[in-house]
mmCIF file of N, CA and C in Angstrom:
data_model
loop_
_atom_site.group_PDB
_atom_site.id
_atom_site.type_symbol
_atom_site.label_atom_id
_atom_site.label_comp_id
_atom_site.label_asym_id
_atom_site.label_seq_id
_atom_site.Cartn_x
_atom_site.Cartn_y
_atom_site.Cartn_z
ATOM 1 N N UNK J 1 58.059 -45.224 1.529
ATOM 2 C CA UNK J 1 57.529 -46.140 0.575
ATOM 3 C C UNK J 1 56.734 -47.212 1.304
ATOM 4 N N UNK J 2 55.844 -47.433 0.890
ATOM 5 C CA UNK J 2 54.726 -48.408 1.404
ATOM 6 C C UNK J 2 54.646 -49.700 0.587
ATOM 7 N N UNK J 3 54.834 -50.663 1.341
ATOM 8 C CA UNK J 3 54.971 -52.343 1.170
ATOM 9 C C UNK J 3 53.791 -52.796 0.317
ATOM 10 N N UNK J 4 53.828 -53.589 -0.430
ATOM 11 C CA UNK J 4 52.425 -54.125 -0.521
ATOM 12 C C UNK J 4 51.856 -55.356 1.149
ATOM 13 N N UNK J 5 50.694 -54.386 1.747
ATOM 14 C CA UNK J 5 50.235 -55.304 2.648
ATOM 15 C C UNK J 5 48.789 -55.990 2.587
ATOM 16 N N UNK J 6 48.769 -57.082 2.271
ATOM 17 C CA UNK J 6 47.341 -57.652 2.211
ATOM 18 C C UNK J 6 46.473 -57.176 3.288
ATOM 19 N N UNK J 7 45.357 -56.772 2.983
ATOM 20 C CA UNK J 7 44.661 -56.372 4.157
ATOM 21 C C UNK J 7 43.203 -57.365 4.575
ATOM 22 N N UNK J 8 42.692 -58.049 5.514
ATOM 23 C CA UNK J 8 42.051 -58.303 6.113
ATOM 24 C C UNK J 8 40.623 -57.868 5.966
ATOM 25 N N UNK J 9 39.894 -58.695 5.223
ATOM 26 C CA UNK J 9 38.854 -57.689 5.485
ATOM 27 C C UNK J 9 37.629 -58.641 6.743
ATOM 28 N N UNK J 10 37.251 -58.106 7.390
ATOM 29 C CA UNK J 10 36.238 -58.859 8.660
ATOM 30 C C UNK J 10 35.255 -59.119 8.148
ATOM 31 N N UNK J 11 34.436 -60.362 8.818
ATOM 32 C CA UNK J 11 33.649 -60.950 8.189
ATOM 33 C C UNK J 11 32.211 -60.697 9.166
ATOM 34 N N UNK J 12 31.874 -59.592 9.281
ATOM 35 C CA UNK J 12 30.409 -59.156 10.173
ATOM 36 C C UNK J 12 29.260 -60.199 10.031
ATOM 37 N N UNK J 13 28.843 -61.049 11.211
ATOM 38 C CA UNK J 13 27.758 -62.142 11.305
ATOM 39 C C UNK J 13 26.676 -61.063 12.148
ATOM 40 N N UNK J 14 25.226 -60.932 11.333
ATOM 41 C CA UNK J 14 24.278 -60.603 12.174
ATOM 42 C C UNK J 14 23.174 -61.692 13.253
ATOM 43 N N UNK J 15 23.241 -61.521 14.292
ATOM 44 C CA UNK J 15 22.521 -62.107 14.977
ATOM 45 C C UNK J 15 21.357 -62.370 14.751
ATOM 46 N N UNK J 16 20.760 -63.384 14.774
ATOM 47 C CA UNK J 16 19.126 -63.921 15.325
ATOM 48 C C UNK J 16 18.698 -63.759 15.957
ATOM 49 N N UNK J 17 17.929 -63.451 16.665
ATOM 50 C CA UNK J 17 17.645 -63.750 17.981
ATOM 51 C C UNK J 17 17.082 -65.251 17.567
ATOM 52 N N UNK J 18 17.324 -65.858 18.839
ATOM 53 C CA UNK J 18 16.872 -67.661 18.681
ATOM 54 C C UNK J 18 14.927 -67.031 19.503
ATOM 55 N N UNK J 19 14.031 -68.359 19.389
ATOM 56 C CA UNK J 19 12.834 -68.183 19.465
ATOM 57 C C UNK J 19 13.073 -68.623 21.119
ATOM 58 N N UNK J 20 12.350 -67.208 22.193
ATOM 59 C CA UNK J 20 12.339 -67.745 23.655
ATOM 60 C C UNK J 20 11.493 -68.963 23.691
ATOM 61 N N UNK J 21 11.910 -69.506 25.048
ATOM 62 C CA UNK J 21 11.257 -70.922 25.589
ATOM 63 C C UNK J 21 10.348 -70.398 26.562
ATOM 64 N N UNK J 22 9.761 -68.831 26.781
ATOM 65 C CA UNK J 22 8.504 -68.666 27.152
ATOM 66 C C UNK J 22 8.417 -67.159 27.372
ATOM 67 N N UNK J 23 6.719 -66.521 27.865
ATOM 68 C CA UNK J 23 7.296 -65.199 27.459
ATOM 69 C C UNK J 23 6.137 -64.921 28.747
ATOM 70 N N UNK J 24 7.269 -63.554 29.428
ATOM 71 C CA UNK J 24 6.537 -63.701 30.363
ATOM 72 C C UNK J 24 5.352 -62.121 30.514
ATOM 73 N N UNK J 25 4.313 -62.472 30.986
ATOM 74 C CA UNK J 25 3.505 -60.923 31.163
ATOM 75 C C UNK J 25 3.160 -60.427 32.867
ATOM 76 N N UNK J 26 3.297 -59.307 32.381
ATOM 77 C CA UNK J 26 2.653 -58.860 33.699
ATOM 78 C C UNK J 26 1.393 -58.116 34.279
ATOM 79 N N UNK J 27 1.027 -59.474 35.479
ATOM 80 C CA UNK J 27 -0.655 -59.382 35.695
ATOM 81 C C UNK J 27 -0.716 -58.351 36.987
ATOM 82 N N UNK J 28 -1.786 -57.714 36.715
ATOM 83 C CA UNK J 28 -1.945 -56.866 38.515
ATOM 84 C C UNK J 28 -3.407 -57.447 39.153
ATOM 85 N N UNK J 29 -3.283 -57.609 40.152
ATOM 86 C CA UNK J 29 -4.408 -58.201 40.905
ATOM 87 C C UNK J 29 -4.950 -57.198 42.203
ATOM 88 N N UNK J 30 -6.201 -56.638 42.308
ATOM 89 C CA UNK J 30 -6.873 -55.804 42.706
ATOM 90 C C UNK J 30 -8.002 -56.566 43.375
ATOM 91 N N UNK J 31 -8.500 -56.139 44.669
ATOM 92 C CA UNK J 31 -9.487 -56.571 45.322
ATOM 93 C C UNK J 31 -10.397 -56.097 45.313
ATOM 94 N N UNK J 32 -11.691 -56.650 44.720
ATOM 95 C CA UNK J 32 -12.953 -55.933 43.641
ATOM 96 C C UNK J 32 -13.942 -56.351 44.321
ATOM 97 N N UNK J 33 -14.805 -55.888 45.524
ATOM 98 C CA UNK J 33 -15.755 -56.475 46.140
ATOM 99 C C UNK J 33 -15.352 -57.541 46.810
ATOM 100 N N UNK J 34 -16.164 -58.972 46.932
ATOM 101 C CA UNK J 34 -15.751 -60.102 47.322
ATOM 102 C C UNK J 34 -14.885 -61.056 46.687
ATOM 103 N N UNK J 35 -14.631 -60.246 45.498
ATOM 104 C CA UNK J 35 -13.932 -61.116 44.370
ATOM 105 C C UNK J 35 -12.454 -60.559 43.939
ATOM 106 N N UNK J 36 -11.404 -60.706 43.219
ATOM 107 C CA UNK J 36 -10.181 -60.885 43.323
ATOM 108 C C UNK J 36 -9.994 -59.901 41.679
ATOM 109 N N UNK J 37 -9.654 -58.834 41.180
ATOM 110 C CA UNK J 37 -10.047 -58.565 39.728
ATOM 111 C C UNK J 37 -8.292 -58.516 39.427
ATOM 112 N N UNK J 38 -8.259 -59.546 38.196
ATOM 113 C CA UNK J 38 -6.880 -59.732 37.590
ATOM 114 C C UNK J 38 -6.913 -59.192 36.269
ATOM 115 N N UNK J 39 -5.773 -57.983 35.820
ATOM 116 C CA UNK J 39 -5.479 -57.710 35.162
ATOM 117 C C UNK J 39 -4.565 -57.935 33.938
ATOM 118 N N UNK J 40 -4.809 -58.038 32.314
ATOM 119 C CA UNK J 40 -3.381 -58.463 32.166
ATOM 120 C C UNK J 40 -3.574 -57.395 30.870
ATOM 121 N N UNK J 41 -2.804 -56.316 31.174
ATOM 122 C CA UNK J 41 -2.561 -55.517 30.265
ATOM 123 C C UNK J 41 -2.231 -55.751 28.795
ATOM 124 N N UNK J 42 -1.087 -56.094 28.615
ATOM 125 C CA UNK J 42 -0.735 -56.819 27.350
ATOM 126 C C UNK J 42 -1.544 -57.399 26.091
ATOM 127 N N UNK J 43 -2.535 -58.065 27.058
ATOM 128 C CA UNK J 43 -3.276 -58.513 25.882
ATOM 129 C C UNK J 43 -5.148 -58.250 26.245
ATOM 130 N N UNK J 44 -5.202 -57.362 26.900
ATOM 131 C CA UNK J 44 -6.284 -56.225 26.948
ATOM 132 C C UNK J 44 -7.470 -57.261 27.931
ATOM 133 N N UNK J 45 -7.371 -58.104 28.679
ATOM 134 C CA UNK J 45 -8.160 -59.137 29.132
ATOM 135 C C UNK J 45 -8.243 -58.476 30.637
ATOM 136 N N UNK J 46 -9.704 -58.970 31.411
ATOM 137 C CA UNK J 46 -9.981 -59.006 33.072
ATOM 138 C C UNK J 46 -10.871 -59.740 33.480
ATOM 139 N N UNK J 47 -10.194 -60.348 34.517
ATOM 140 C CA UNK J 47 -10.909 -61.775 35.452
ATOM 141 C C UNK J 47 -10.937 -61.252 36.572
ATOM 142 N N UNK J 48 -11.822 -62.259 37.137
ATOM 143 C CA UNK J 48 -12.385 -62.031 38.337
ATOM 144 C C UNK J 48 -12.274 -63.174 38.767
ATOM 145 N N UNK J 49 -11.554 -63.420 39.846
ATOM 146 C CA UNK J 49 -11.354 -64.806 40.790
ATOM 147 C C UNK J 49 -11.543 -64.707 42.362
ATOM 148 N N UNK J 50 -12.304 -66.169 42.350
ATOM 149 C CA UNK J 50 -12.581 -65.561 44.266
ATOM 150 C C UNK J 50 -11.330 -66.117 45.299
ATOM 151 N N UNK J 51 -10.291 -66.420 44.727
ATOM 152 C CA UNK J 51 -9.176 -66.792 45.832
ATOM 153 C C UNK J 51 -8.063 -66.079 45.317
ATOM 154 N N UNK J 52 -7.335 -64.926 46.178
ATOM 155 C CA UNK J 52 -6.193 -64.627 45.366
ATOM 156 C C UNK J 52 -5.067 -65.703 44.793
ATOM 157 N N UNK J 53 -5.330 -67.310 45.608
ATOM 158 C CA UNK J 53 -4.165 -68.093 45.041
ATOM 159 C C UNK J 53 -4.510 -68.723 43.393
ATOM 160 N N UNK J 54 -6.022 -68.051 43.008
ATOM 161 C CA UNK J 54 -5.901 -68.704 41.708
ATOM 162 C C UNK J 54 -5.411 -67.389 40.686
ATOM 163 N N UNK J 55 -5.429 -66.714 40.551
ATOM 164 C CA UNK J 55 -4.691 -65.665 40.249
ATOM 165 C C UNK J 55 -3.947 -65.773 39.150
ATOM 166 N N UNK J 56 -2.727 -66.574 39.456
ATOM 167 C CA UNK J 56 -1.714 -66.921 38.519
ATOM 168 C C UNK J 56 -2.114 -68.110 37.912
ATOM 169 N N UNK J 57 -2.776 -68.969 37.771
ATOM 170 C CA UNK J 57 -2.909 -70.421 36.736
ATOM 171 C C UNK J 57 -4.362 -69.817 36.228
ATOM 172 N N UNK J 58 -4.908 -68.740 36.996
ATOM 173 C CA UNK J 58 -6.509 -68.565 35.892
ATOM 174 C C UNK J 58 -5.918 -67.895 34.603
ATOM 175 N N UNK J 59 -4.619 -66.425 35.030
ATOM 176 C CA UNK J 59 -4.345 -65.606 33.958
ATOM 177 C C UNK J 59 -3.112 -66.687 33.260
ATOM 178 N N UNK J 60 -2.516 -67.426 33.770
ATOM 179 C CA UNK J 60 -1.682 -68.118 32.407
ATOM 180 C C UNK J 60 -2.727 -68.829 31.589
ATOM 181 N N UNK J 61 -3.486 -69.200 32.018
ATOM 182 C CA UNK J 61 -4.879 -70.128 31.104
ATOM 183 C C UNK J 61 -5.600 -69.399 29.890
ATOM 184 N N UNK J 62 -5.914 -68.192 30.670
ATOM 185 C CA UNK J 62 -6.616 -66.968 29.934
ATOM 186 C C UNK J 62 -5.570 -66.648 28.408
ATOM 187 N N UNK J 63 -4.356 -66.466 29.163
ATOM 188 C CA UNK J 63 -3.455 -65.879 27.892
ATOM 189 C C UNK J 63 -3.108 -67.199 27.098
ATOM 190 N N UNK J 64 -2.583 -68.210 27.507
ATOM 191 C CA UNK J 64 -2.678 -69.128 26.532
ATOM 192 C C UNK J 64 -3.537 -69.475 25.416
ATOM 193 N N UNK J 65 -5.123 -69.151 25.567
ATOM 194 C CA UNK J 65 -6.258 -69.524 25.140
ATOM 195 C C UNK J 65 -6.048 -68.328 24.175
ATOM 196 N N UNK J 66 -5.780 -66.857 24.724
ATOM 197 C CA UNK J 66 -6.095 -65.873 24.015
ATOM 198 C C UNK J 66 -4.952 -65.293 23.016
ATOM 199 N N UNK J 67 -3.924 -65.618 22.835
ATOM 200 C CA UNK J 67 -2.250 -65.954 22.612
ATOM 201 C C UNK J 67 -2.293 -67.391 21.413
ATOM 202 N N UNK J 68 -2.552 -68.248 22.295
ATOM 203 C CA UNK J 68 -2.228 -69.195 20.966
ATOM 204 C C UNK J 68 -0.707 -69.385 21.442
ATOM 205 N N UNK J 69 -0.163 -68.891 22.626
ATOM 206 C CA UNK J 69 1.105 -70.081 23.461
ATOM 207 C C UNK J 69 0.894 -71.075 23.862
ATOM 208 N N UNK J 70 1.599 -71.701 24.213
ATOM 209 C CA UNK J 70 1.026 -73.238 24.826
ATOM 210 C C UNK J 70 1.295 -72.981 26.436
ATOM 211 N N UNK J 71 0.069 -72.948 26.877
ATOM 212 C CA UNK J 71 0.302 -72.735 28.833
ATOM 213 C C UNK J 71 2.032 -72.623 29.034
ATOM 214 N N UNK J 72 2.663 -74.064 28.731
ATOM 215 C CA UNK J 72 3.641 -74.441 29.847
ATOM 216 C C UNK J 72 4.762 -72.972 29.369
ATOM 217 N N UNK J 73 5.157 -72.524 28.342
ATOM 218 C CA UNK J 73 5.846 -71.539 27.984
ATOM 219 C C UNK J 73 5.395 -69.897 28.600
ATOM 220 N N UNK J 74 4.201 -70.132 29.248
ATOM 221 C CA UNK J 74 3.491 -68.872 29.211
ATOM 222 C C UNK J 74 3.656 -68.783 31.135
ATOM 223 N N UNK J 75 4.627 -67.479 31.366
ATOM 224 C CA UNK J 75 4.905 -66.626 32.425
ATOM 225 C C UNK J 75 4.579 -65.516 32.768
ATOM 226 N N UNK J 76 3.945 -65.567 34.432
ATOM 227 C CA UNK J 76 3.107 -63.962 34.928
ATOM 228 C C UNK J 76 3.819 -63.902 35.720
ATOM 229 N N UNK J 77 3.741 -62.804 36.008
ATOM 230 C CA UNK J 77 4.331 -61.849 37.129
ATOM 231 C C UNK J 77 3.358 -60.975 37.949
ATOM 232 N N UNK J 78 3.110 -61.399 39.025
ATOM 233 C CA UNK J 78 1.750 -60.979 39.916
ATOM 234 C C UNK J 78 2.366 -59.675 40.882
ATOM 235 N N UNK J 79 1.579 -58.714 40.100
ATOM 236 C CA UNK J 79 1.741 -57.762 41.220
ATOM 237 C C UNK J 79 0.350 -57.400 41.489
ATOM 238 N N UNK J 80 0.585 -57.158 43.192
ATOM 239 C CA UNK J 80 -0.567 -56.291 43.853
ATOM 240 C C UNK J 80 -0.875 -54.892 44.097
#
């Protein structure tokens, strides 16, 4: 014989994701003549810079502008 047992029922919360604090892409940088050719796949764009150290602040600039992020949230990842 079976008791009366109240049973439990669980209360399932679906997640959000919360909005990231920046998003990062990844640029490839290729040596194109005398000039430096930066890639950024993601969002279909290519620069050409003559120092490999501008590289990373030309393509966060580029994607910000072309994105509609605000620079400081906006992260590359430089591969050669």
């Amino acid at each position: 014989m079976r008791a009366n047992v109240a049973h439990r029922t669980r209360t399932v919360r679906h997640r959000t994701l919360r909005p990231m604090a920046g998003q990062l892409f990844e640029v490839t940088v290729t040596r194109d003549g005398g000039l430096f050719e930066v890639a950024i796949p993601e969002i279909g764009a290519v620069l050409h810079v003559v120092r490999r150290a501008d590289a990373e602040a030309t393509a966060r600039e580029c994607i910000a502008v072309r994105t509609g992020i605000p620079i400081g949230f906006v992260a590359v990842w430089v591969r050669d």
